[in-house]
Each structure stands twice: as structure tokens, then as C-alpha cells.
Amino acid sequence: MKISDKISMCLRNLWRRKMRTFLTTFGVVIGTCAIIVMVSLGVGMDKAQSDMLEGMGNLTLINVYEGYDYETYQAMQAMGRDMSNPPKLNYDAVRQMKQLPNVRAATPMEYLWEEVVLHVDERYCYRGNVIGIDMESMEAFGFSLEEGRFPTKSEYKTAVVAGSQAAYRFTDTKRKRDNSVSPYPDEYGRIKDPFVDLQKDRLLCNINKQDNGSYYDDNQKVPTGNGTYPMKVTGVLKTDDEGMVDRDFNTRSAVYIDVTRAQELRKEYQKKNKIRSSADTSYNQVYVMADSIDTVEAVEAAIKNLGYSTYSLSSQRKEMQKSTRTIQMILGGLAGISLLVAALGITNTMIMSIYERTREIGIMKVLGCVVGNIRTIFLMEAGCIGLLGGVLGIGISYGISFMLNVILNKASGDGGMMMGGMYGWSMGGMTQYSIIPSWLVAGALAFAVCIGLASGFYPANRAVKISALEAIKHE
């Protein structure tokens, strides 16, 4: 029997019992829709969480802190290792991290909170963060310049890379009122110029006095007698992020200097103010960048083995994905029940079909039809029901998904963006609570066809076992 004959006979048999075929197919449609829609809600949630974390920062960036990670501490303690002296987060530690596999770059971060005062003309004082960084690694960490250039090694001692709005963080110490300028438009839409021009004005760095306070104090003055050093702004950072919050690094209001120079200034501050300090200095924090999202976990594990604690958005993302997958499995399992019911319907339909076509089966056997052909015809009928139900279910699922997104967006009203950030993915002005990816469509269709074939397997085998003589006698 030719394949075309089998297909023709299969379609004729299904069409002959249109109502039964329709009702059985409708059960598959419901099951397919339930699976696709349920899983699509989980996909929308997963997409929303990933986009939210990506909006918060670089997923390949790892924050490293001094001190053992809790799990590593427990494991090493169980092995009998001495945990009383955790390794210092110093130059050697950073050098070790740079040599780890899958590490693109590493830099220490040294924050000068009160050690220095940056000023122009001993009148305009900088009220912002002075951060020491490995200037050689700035480009690798994604820093880009709006104007100017990154400093060369010979300039590291005096070089400053300023944030895009750092000039607006200078206040006029000679004024009691209106002593600062806002970088944002006023009520008339105008943006005023700052007091200083960092590219032209002469910038100086003074070692602060202990009783002069930090940049948080409005009454902080320019200290004298402790040492004054000229600084040069070589470049102004570009801020690509929208809104008023930086993602990974402060590229708006902070100024960056070389980390070695930052440590030198801190030591000088301690010396001038007679503050005792440890001989073995450690960095406040270290940033490590993995070469891809897939290698972040391995890099974090290697850093923890060195004796340090880590934090990354990528590790948080993995925990969130675990929760989302659990939700998807629960939703998919509940939807799968309806497809199981549809499978029982297909089995029932095919068994009823065998009873009604017993004589037909006997005639085919008498005429010499191969047993395998009879089995194939019944399997094709069951598979066609699964295929048709899967195709219709996919089409209806797209419509349900669209309606869900419209209804939920309207229902959420003004809270749509907030809800979308947690449970959906914003695209084209409308939050996508339900997302149907191509793999879900292919998987649902394959599953529906497999359900149809599996449901028809028992009836098909039963059909080929019928005796030809008894089948012919059957009325």
C-alpha cells in the first residue's frame, strides 16, 4: 500500500466521523492551549527578571570583599584548615584574580571619604566621591569618555577622570546661600553652567585635616599646611544609563584617580593627622569581570577558594531562574493534566473506531493487506488528531496570549510599569506578561503529536490482532 493511499484512507476515515473527530481534536486543542499559555506566563516572568537585573548592572561583574564566604568557611573548617587569618584583599590578591581562567579584568576600588579635598581657587570645593581605580582597566570595565582621553601611565600620579556631572558637585565656600548649581533643568527648562570648568580650571588636591570633616559637611573648608598637589582632568566620563541612577560605577558625580595614588594620599593623611594604621593595607573592594555570563559562576567559585566573599547579579539571577523554573514546572504540570485527558479521549475514539470498522479490517486482511499497514493507518489517524489539535491550539494560544497582555495592562493601569518590571517584559509600550518563544511552539506541537501517537498505539495493536474470519462475520 502506497503512502498516498494510507494518507487518503486516514483522512476519509476522520472525515466520515466529523463530530467525533472534532470533539476529540478539541480536547487536544484545550490541552495544548493550557500548556502554552501557562508556560508563556513563566517565560514572561523569567524574561522580566533577567531584564530587570541587566538594567541594574553588568551580569559579568563580580564584587569581591575581604573575608571568607560562609559556605567556603564551613567547608574549609570541616577539612581542618586554619580559618583565623583570612587573606588580605591587597595587591597580590588582585594579581592572583587577574590570572584566574575566564577573567577579563580586575581592579581594586579605594574610596577616599575624608582624606583629601579637591578644590579650585581655594573657593570651590568638590562634594563628591574620590575613588581610586586601576586606570589601565577602565576601558575593559566599560568606561567610555564624553570628552578628553584616558591618562597614560606617566600621568597616573596627577591624572583625574571626572564623572559627567562632577563639575556640578563643586560648591562655593564663600556663599551661605545658593552655593551650588543643579545639573538638571529649572522650571523654565534651562540648565545653568557649573562654577568650575574642569577642563580649563586649575584643580588642586589638599590633604585634609581630621577636624575639617568629610565632603558630607557643608562647612568643610580648604585645608592648608598639610600639602597641596596639582591634579589634571584628562577626560570626562560618558553616562549611557537613562534616569538618575548609575548601574555599575558612579559615572556621574564621582572622580577617579589611580588606586596607587589613592593609597599614597591615604597614608599621607594618616601621617599628617597622626593616625595609626596597619602596615599591611587592604583595598576597600575589588571588582572582577568575567569574560561571559556563562563563566561567572566558575570565576566566583575560584575567588571563594582564594578566601574571599563575592556578590554578583548573575548569581542572584540563577536563584531567581530556579524559582521561575519551579513555577513553570507547576504551571506546565497542571496544564499537562488537560492534555492527558485529551489523550484518553483519543484512545477512546480509536477503540470505538475499531469496533465500528471490524469488518473493514477483516476485508483488508483477506485481500492481503500487510498487518503493518493496518497499524500504520490507525496510528496516522491518531497522529493527525494530535497534529490538528496542536496546530489549532498554537494559533488560539497566540490569541489568548495577546488578550492576556491587553487585559492585564488595562487592569494594572498606572501600576503597569511597576507590575511589568516584576512579572512581565515591557516591549513597544505594552508590558508582555505572556511570551510565547519558538521553542515552546515546537515543543507543544511535538508533544501533541506524540500524545496522539501514544494514544493510538494500543488501539492500533488491537486492530491488527483481530482474526480475519471473525472480522468478516462481524455485523
Short mmCIF file of C-alpha atoms in Angstrom, two decimals:
data_model
loop_
_atom_site.label_atom_id
_atom_site.label_comp_id
_atom_site.label_asym_id
_atom_site.label_seq_id
_atom_site.Cartn_x
_atom_site.Cartn_y
_atom_site.Cartn_z
CA MET A 1 0.00 0.00 0.00
CA LYS A 2 1.40 3.36 -1.04
CA ILE A 3 1.89 6.15 1.48
CA SER A 4 -0.56 8.30 -0.51
CA ASP A 5 -3.20 5.57 -0.16
CA LYS A 6 -2.63 5.43 3.59
CA ILE A 7 -2.97 9.21 3.93
CA SER A 8 -6.10 9.24 1.74
CA MET A 9 -7.73 6.45 3.75
CA CYS A 10 -6.76 8.12 7.05
CA LEU A 11 -8.33 11.45 6.06
CA ARG A 12 -11.50 9.78 4.72
CA ASN A 13 -11.96 7.85 7.94
CA LEU A 14 -11.56 11.01 10.04
CA TRP A 15 -13.93 12.98 7.80
CA ARG A 16 -16.56 10.23 7.93
CA ARG A 17 -16.87 10.75 11.69
CA LYS A 18 -16.61 14.53 11.70
CA MET A 19 -18.30 15.23 15.01
CA ARG A 20 -16.31 12.62 16.92
CA THR A 21 -13.08 13.82 15.28
CA PHE A 22 -13.92 17.43 16.12
CA LEU A 23 -14.67 16.71 19.78
CA THR A 24 -11.53 14.59 20.21
CA THR A 25 -9.42 17.25 18.47
CA PHE A 26 -10.97 19.94 20.65
CA GLY A 27 -9.68 18.12 23.74
CA VAL A 28 -6.14 18.29 22.30
CA VAL A 29 -6.66 21.98 21.49
CA ILE A 30 -7.58 22.74 25.10
CA GLY A 31 -4.60 20.78 26.43
CA THR A 32 -2.15 22.45 24.01
CA CYS A 33 -3.50 25.93 24.83
CA ALA A 34 -3.26 25.27 28.54
CA ILE A 35 0.38 24.18 28.31
CA ILE A 36 1.47 27.04 26.01
CA VAL A 37 -0.33 29.80 27.93
CA MET A 38 0.76 28.56 31.36
CA VAL A 39 4.40 28.17 30.34
CA SER A 40 4.33 31.52 28.45
CA LEU A 41 3.45 33.28 31.71
CA GLY A 42 6.51 31.70 33.31
CA VAL A 43 8.67 32.74 30.33
CA GLY A 44 7.39 36.31 30.66
CA MET A 45 8.30 36.32 34.34
CA ASP A 46 11.78 34.90 33.62
CA LYS A 47 12.37 37.48 30.88
CA ALA A 48 11.24 40.28 33.19
CA GLN A 49 13.60 39.19 35.95
CA SER A 50 16.57 38.91 33.57
CA ASP A 51 15.88 42.34 32.05
CA MET A 52 15.43 43.86 35.49
CA LEU A 53 18.83 42.52 36.61
CA GLU A 54 20.50 43.59 33.36
CA GLY A 55 19.06 47.06 33.93
CA MET A 56 20.59 47.07 37.40
CA GLY A 57 24.09 46.29 36.16
CA ASN A 58 26.55 44.16 34.22
CA LEU A 59 25.85 40.46 34.76
CA THR A 60 29.53 39.58 34.24
CA LEU A 61 30.70 41.88 37.04
CA ILE A 62 31.70 40.34 40.39
CA ASN A 63 32.16 42.30 43.63
CA VAL A 64 34.87 40.85 45.87
CA TYR A 65 35.13 41.55 49.61
CA GLU A 66 37.58 40.60 52.31
CA GLY A 67 36.62 37.63 54.46
CA TYR A 68 35.58 34.06 53.82
CA ASP A 69 32.33 33.19 52.13
CA TYR A 70 30.09 31.38 54.64
CA GLU A 71 29.82 28.14 52.65
CA THR A 72 33.55 28.14 51.87
CA TYR A 73 34.31 28.81 55.55
CA GLN A 74 32.21 25.84 56.63
CA ALA A 75 33.78 23.55 54.02
CA MET A 76 37.36 24.56 54.85
CA GLN A 77 36.72 24.34 58.58
CA ALA A 78 35.40 20.80 58.11
CA MET A 79 38.67 19.98 56.32
CA GLY A 80 40.61 21.15 59.39
CA ARG A 81 42.14 24.27 57.80
CA ASP A 82 43.12 27.26 59.95
CA MET A 83 40.50 29.99 59.40
CA SER A 84 41.75 32.52 61.97
CA ASN A 85 43.71 34.65 59.47
CA PRO A 86 41.71 35.30 56.30
CA PRO A 87 43.83 36.56 53.35
CA LYS A 88 44.10 40.30 52.80
CA LEU A 89 42.45 41.95 49.82
CA ASN A 90 45.69 43.57 48.65
CA TYR A 91 47.80 43.98 45.52
CA ASP A 92 48.86 40.32 45.48
CA ALA A 93 45.23 39.20 45.75
CA VAL A 94 44.24 41.32 42.74
CA ARG A 95 47.19 39.94 40.78
CA GLN A 96 46.02 36.39 41.59
CA MET A 97 42.49 37.19 40.44
CA LYS A 98 43.74 38.61 37.14
CA GLN A 99 45.49 35.31 36.44
CA LEU A 100 42.38 33.17 37.04
CA PRO A 101 40.82 31.49 33.97
CA ASN A 102 37.93 33.36 32.29
CA VAL A 103 38.81 36.70 33.97
CA ARG A 104 38.82 39.64 31.58
CA ALA A 105 39.87 42.32 34.05
CA ALA A 106 40.19 43.07 37.77
CA THR A 107 40.56 46.34 39.62
CA PRO A 108 40.67 47.42 43.26
CA MET A 109 38.41 50.25 44.43
CA GLU A 110 39.76 52.64 47.05
CA TYR A 111 37.32 55.22 48.42
CA LEU A 112 38.69 58.44 49.91
CA TRP A 113 35.91 59.68 52.18
CA GLU A 114 37.69 62.37 54.17
CA GLU A 115 41.36 62.08 53.34
CA VAL A 116 41.53 64.74 50.62
CA VAL A 117 39.78 67.89 49.47
CA LEU A 118 39.64 68.74 45.77
CA HIS A 119 39.20 72.42 45.04
CA VAL A 120 39.55 75.22 42.51
CA ASP A 121 40.97 78.60 43.61
CA GLU A 122 40.61 77.62 47.29
CA ARG A 123 36.98 78.63 46.95
CA TYR A 124 35.12 75.90 45.12
CA CYS A 125 35.25 72.58 46.98
CA TYR A 126 34.30 69.23 45.50
CA ARG A 127 31.48 67.44 47.38
CA GLY A 128 31.60 64.01 45.84
CA ASN A 129 33.33 60.64 45.82
CA VAL A 130 37.03 60.39 45.13
CA ILE A 131 37.65 56.81 44.03
CA GLY A 132 40.94 55.05 43.37
CA ILE A 133 40.84 52.63 40.45
CA ASP A 134 43.26 50.76 38.22
CA MET A 135 43.18 53.22 35.35
CA GLU A 136 44.64 50.65 32.99
CA SER A 137 41.47 48.56 33.38
CA MET A 138 38.89 51.33 32.97
CA GLU A 139 38.16 50.67 29.30
CA ALA A 140 37.92 46.90 29.94
CA PHE A 141 35.26 47.60 32.58
CA GLY A 142 33.17 49.57 30.09
CA PHE A 143 34.07 53.15 30.99
CA SER A 144 33.74 55.46 27.99
CA LEU A 145 34.58 59.14 27.59
CA GLU A 146 32.37 62.00 26.57
CA GLU A 147 35.39 64.20 26.02
CA GLY A 148 39.14 64.07 26.58
CA ARG A 149 41.15 60.85 26.90
CA PHE A 150 42.23 58.22 29.40
CA PRO A 151 45.56 59.07 31.06
CA THR A 152 48.86 57.43 30.18
CA LYS A 153 50.95 55.62 32.80
CA SER A 154 53.27 58.60 33.17
CA GLU A 155 50.26 60.76 34.15
CA TYR A 156 48.74 58.44 36.76
CA LYS A 157 50.08 60.42 39.74
CA THR A 158 48.23 63.61 38.81
CA ALA A 159 45.51 62.38 36.45
CA VAL A 160 41.79 62.62 37.17
CA VAL A 161 38.93 61.13 35.15
CA ALA A 162 35.77 63.00 36.11
CA GLY A 163 32.13 61.98 36.02
CA SER A 164 29.80 63.66 33.55
CA GLN A 165 28.27 65.86 36.27
CA ALA A 166 31.27 66.11 38.61
CA ALA A 167 31.67 69.83 37.89
CA TYR A 168 28.24 70.42 39.43
CA ARG A 169 29.42 68.87 42.71
CA PHE A 170 31.65 71.87 43.43
CA THR A 171 30.19 74.28 45.96
CA ASP A 172 31.10 77.89 46.64
CA THR A 173 32.53 78.03 50.18
CA LYS A 174 32.25 81.85 50.20
CA ARG A 175 28.47 81.74 49.93
CA LYS A 176 25.97 80.70 52.57
CA ARG A 177 23.04 80.59 50.15
CA ASP A 178 22.85 79.41 46.53
CA ASN A 179 26.28 77.88 46.94
CA SER A 180 25.63 75.03 44.48
CA VAL A 181 24.34 74.60 40.92
CA SER A 182 21.95 71.86 39.81
CA PRO A 183 22.80 69.85 36.68
CA TYR A 184 19.11 69.49 35.87
CA PRO A 185 16.77 71.92 34.07
CA ASP A 186 14.97 74.52 36.18
CA GLU A 187 11.28 75.40 35.93
CA TYR A 188 11.98 77.22 32.66
CA GLY A 189 13.88 74.30 31.15
CA ARG A 190 17.28 75.99 31.47
CA ILE A 191 20.45 74.27 32.74
CA LYS A 192 22.91 76.61 34.41
CA ASP A 193 26.67 76.35 33.99
CA PRO A 194 28.64 74.98 36.97
CA PHE A 195 31.01 77.15 38.99
CA VAL A 196 34.06 75.43 37.53
CA ASP A 197 35.27 74.17 34.17
CA LEU A 198 37.23 71.01 34.88
CA GLN A 199 38.94 71.08 31.50
CA LYS A 200 40.29 74.61 31.96
CA ASP A 201 40.43 75.50 35.66
CA ARG A 202 43.42 74.53 37.79
CA LEU A 203 42.40 71.65 40.05
CA LEU A 204 44.25 71.10 43.33
CA CYS A 205 44.20 68.28 45.87
CA ASN A 206 44.85 69.10 49.54
CA ILE A 207 45.44 66.60 52.33
CA ASN A 208 42.54 67.10 54.71
CA LYS A 209 42.70 67.77 58.43
CA GLN A 210 40.93 65.44 60.80
CA ASP A 211 38.84 68.20 62.36
CA ASN A 212 37.83 69.58 58.95
CA GLY A 213 35.26 66.83 58.36
CA SER A 214 34.43 65.00 55.14
CA TYR A 215 32.73 66.12 51.95
CA TYR A 216 29.39 65.47 53.64
CA ASP A 217 29.92 68.57 55.80
CA ASP A 218 28.67 71.81 54.27
CA ASN A 219 31.09 73.83 56.38
CA GLN A 220 34.16 71.99 55.12
CA LYS A 221 36.89 74.41 54.07
CA VAL A 222 40.05 74.07 52.03
CA PRO A 223 42.71 72.79 54.48
CA THR A 224 46.13 74.41 54.41
CA GLY A 225 49.52 73.33 55.69
CA ASN A 226 49.09 69.60 55.09
CA GLY A 227 50.21 69.54 51.48
CA THR A 228 48.81 70.65 48.13
CA TYR A 229 49.11 68.69 44.88
CA PRO A 230 48.12 69.78 41.35
CA MET A 231 45.71 67.46 39.53
CA LYS A 232 44.74 67.37 35.86
CA VAL A 233 41.41 66.21 34.43
CA THR A 234 42.30 64.25 31.30
CA GLY A 235 38.80 63.05 30.45
CA VAL A 236 35.12 63.32 31.32
CA LEU A 237 33.12 60.12 31.52
CA LYS A 238 30.10 59.38 29.38
CA THR A 239 26.91 58.26 31.12
CA ASP A 240 24.84 56.00 28.88
CA ASP A 241 22.31 54.95 31.51
CA GLU A 242 18.89 56.52 31.47
CA GLY A 243 17.42 58.00 34.61
CA MET A 244 19.31 59.32 37.62
CA VAL A 245 20.85 56.10 38.96
CA ASP A 246 24.15 54.62 37.81
CA ARG A 247 24.37 50.90 37.18
CA ASP A 248 27.81 49.51 37.97
CA PHE A 249 30.02 52.51 38.57
CA ASN A 250 29.42 56.13 39.51
CA THR A 251 29.99 57.79 36.15
CA ARG A 252 28.04 60.94 37.02
CA SER A 253 29.31 62.68 40.12
CA ALA A 254 32.48 60.77 41.12
CA VAL A 255 36.07 61.50 40.15
CA TYR A 256 38.57 58.70 39.60
CA ILE A 257 42.27 58.70 40.35
CA ASP A 258 44.87 55.95 40.18
CA VAL A 259 44.45 53.44 43.01
CA THR A 260 48.15 53.53 43.92
CA ARG A 261 47.98 57.30 44.21
CA ALA A 262 44.82 56.99 46.33
CA GLN A 263 46.66 54.74 48.80
CA GLU A 264 49.57 57.16 48.93
CA LEU A 265 47.22 60.05 49.74
CA ARG A 266 45.53 57.98 52.47
CA LYS A 267 48.88 57.17 54.08
CA GLU A 268 49.86 60.81 53.95
CA TYR A 269 46.56 61.80 55.55
CA GLN A 270 47.15 59.30 58.35
CA LYS A 271 50.71 60.51 58.82
CA LYS A 272 49.80 64.21 58.86
CA ASN A 273 46.95 63.61 61.31
CA LYS A 274 48.95 61.13 63.41
CA ILE A 275 46.55 58.25 62.83
CA ARG A 276 47.87 54.76 63.42
CA SER A 277 47.36 52.38 60.54
CA SER A 278 48.12 48.77 59.75
CA ALA A 279 51.33 48.08 57.87
CA ASP A 280 49.52 45.61 55.59
CA THR A 281 47.00 47.75 53.74
CA SER A 282 43.95 46.25 52.09
CA TYR A 283 41.62 47.58 49.42
CA ASN A 284 38.05 48.56 50.26
CA GLN A 285 36.69 46.45 47.44
CA VAL A 286 37.73 44.68 44.24
CA TYR A 287 35.79 44.34 41.01
CA VAL A 288 36.38 41.34 38.74
CA MET A 289 34.87 40.96 35.28
CA ALA A 290 34.31 37.51 33.79
CA ASP A 291 34.61 37.04 30.04
CA SER A 292 30.96 35.90 29.73
CA ILE A 293 27.80 35.29 31.75
CA ASP A 294 28.34 31.53 31.46
CA THR A 295 31.73 31.70 33.25
CA VAL A 296 30.69 33.96 36.15
CA GLU A 297 29.83 31.04 38.41
CA ALA A 298 33.22 29.37 37.81
CA VAL A 299 35.10 32.63 38.42
CA GLU A 300 33.17 33.25 41.65
CA ALA A 301 33.97 29.73 42.86
CA ALA A 302 37.69 30.27 42.13
CA ILE A 303 37.70 33.57 44.03
CA LYS A 304 35.93 31.99 47.01
CA ASN A 305 38.57 29.27 47.05
CA LEU A 306 41.17 32.03 47.45
CA GLY A 307 39.42 33.01 50.70
CA TYR A 308 37.17 35.95 49.72
CA SER A 309 33.46 36.71 49.60
CA THR A 310 31.74 37.57 46.34
CA TYR A 311 28.50 39.04 45.09
CA SER A 312 27.20 39.26 41.54
CA LEU A 313 23.90 39.93 39.82
CA SER A 314 24.48 36.76 37.81
CA SER A 315 24.37 34.56 40.94
CA GLN A 316 21.19 36.33 42.01
CA ARG A 317 19.82 35.72 38.52
CA LYS A 318 20.44 31.97 38.85
CA GLU A 319 18.49 31.84 42.11
CA MET A 320 15.62 33.74 40.52
CA GLN A 321 15.70 31.41 37.50
CA LYS A 322 15.43 28.39 39.79
CA SER A 323 12.28 29.82 41.34
CA THR A 324 10.85 30.66 37.93
CA ARG A 325 11.56 27.17 36.59
CA THR A 326 9.76 25.69 39.58
CA ILE A 327 6.74 27.88 38.84
CA GLN A 328 6.91 26.90 35.15
CA MET A 329 7.01 23.21 36.02
CA ILE A 330 3.99 23.57 38.32
CA LEU A 331 2.02 25.53 35.71
CA GLY A 332 3.08 23.14 32.93
CA GLY A 333 2.17 20.12 35.06
CA LEU A 334 -1.29 21.48 35.77
CA ALA A 335 -1.78 22.18 32.06
CA GLY A 336 -0.47 18.72 31.19
CA ILE A 337 -3.40 17.15 33.05
CA SER A 338 -5.80 18.53 30.45
CA LEU A 339 -3.62 17.07 27.67
CA LEU A 340 -3.69 13.71 29.45
CA VAL A 341 -7.49 13.86 29.44
CA ALA A 342 -7.29 14.60 25.71
CA ALA A 343 -5.08 11.52 25.28
CA LEU A 344 -7.75 9.37 26.92
CA GLY A 345 -10.26 10.87 24.51
CA ILE A 346 -8.10 9.90 21.52
CA THR A 347 -7.73 6.36 22.86
CA ASN A 348 -11.48 6.08 23.34
CA THR A 349 -12.16 7.41 19.84
CA MET A 350 -9.75 4.97 18.21
CA ILE A 351 -11.12 1.98 20.15
CA MET A 352 -14.66 2.92 19.13
CA SER A 353 -13.42 3.22 15.58
CA ILE A 354 -12.03 -0.32 15.71
CA TYR A 355 -15.39 -1.72 16.85
CA GLU A 356 -17.16 0.10 14.05
CA ARG A 357 -14.60 -0.96 11.40
CA THR A 358 -14.02 -4.57 12.44
CA ARG A 359 -15.48 -5.86 9.17
CA GLU A 360 -13.38 -3.40 7.17
CA ILE A 361 -10.23 -4.63 8.95
CA GLY A 362 -11.14 -8.26 8.15
CA ILE A 363 -11.64 -7.46 4.46
CA MET A 364 -8.24 -5.72 4.29
CA LYS A 365 -6.59 -8.78 5.82
CA VAL A 366 -8.35 -11.18 3.41
CA LEU A 367 -7.27 -9.05 0.45
CA GLY A 368 -3.67 -9.49 1.62
CA CYS A 369 -3.09 -6.11 3.27
CA VAL A 370 0.09 -6.22 5.34
CA VAL A 371 -0.54 -6.12 9.09
CA GLY A 372 1.93 -3.23 9.43
CA ASN A 373 -0.16 -1.14 7.02
CA ILE A 374 -3.27 -1.58 9.17
CA ARG A 375 -1.32 -0.50 12.24
CA THR A 376 0.08 2.49 10.35
CA ILE A 377 -3.38 3.67 9.25
CA PHE A 378 -4.70 3.71 12.81
CA LEU A 379 -1.53 5.41 14.12
CA MET A 380 -1.78 8.02 11.35
CA GLU A 381 -5.37 8.78 12.32
CA ALA A 382 -4.40 9.24 15.95
CA GLY A 383 -1.35 11.29 14.97
CA CYS A 384 -3.45 13.52 12.69
CA ILE A 385 -5.84 14.26 15.56
CA GLY A 386 -2.85 15.24 17.71
CA LEU A 387 -1.30 17.33 14.91
CA LEU A 388 -4.53 19.14 14.06
CA GLY A 389 -5.26 19.80 17.72
CA GLY A 390 -1.69 21.05 18.26
CA VAL A 391 -1.80 23.44 15.27
CA LEU A 392 -5.18 24.87 16.25
CA GLY A 393 -4.08 25.07 19.90
CA ILE A 394 -0.97 27.05 18.95
CA GLY A 395 -2.99 29.52 16.89
CA ILE A 396 -5.55 30.02 19.66
CA SER A 397 -2.73 30.32 22.24
CA TYR A 398 -1.29 33.33 20.42
CA GLY A 399 -4.69 34.98 20.56
CA ILE A 400 -5.11 34.17 24.27
CA SER A 401 -1.58 35.46 24.98
CA PHE A 402 -2.32 38.74 23.21
CA MET A 403 -5.63 39.17 25.04
CA LEU A 404 -3.96 38.41 28.39
CA ASN A 405 -1.35 41.10 27.78
CA VAL A 406 -4.02 43.65 26.78
CA ILE A 407 -6.34 42.83 29.70
CA LEU A 408 -3.55 42.75 32.32
CA ASN A 409 -2.11 46.03 31.03
CA LYS A 410 -5.51 47.68 31.30
CA ALA A 411 -6.18 46.14 34.70
CA SER A 412 -2.82 47.27 36.08
CA GLY A 413 -3.41 50.87 34.91
CA ASP A 414 -0.77 53.23 36.29
CA GLY A 415 0.90 50.33 38.07
CA GLY A 416 1.54 48.58 34.76
CA MET A 417 5.19 49.53 34.57
CA MET A 418 5.86 48.51 38.15
CA MET A 419 3.97 45.23 37.76
CA GLY A 420 5.61 44.68 34.39
CA GLY A 421 9.03 45.09 35.93
CA MET A 422 8.27 42.22 38.31
CA TYR A 423 6.01 39.92 36.31
CA GLY A 424 6.32 40.89 32.66
CA TRP A 425 8.58 42.28 29.98
CA SER A 426 7.96 45.73 28.53
CA MET A 427 8.03 45.95 24.73
CA GLY A 428 6.65 48.66 22.50
CA GLY A 429 4.92 50.47 25.35
CA MET A 430 2.93 47.40 26.44
CA THR A 431 4.08 45.05 29.17
CA GLN A 432 4.43 41.48 27.92
CA TYR A 433 3.13 39.29 30.73
CA SER A 434 2.85 36.31 28.38
CA ILE A 435 5.66 35.49 25.92
CA ILE A 436 5.50 32.53 23.52
CA PRO A 437 9.00 31.66 22.26
CA SER A 438 9.58 29.47 19.20
CA TRP A 439 10.90 26.56 21.28
CA LEU A 440 7.61 26.45 23.20
CA VAL A 441 5.62 26.30 19.96
CA ALA A 442 7.79 23.49 18.56
CA GLY A 443 7.72 21.59 21.86
CA ALA A 444 3.95 21.89 22.25
CA LEU A 445 3.32 20.72 18.67
CA ALA A 446 5.70 17.75 19.03
CA PHE A 447 4.12 16.87 22.37
CA ALA A 448 0.60 16.97 20.92
CA VAL A 449 1.60 14.69 18.02
CA CYS A 450 3.39 12.29 20.40
CA ILE A 451 0.33 12.21 22.66
CA GLY A 452 -1.79 11.34 19.63
CA LEU A 453 0.56 8.54 18.51
CA ALA A 454 0.93 7.16 22.03
CA SER A 455 -2.86 7.19 22.49
CA GLY A 456 -3.37 5.35 19.21
CA PHE A 457 -0.72 2.71 19.86
CA TYR A 458 -2.94 0.37 21.91
CA PRO A 459 -5.97 0.60 19.56
CA ALA A 460 -3.69 0.03 16.53
CA ASN A 461 -2.22 -3.11 18.06
CA ARG A 462 -5.69 -4.30 18.96
CA ALA A 463 -6.81 -3.81 15.37
CA VAL A 464 -4.04 -5.97 13.88
CA LYS A 465 -4.79 -8.81 16.32
CA ILE A 466 -8.38 -9.21 15.11
CA SER A 467 -8.94 -12.52 13.28
CA ALA A 468 -9.80 -12.02 9.61
CA LEU A 469 -12.59 -14.65 9.59
CA GLU A 470 -14.22 -13.32 12.76
CA ALA A 471 -13.95 -9.79 11.44
CA ILE A 472 -15.73 -10.70 8.16
CA LYS A 473 -18.57 -12.37 10.10
CA HIS A 474 -18.93 -9.27 12.31
CA GLU A 475 -22.04 -7.22 11.65
#
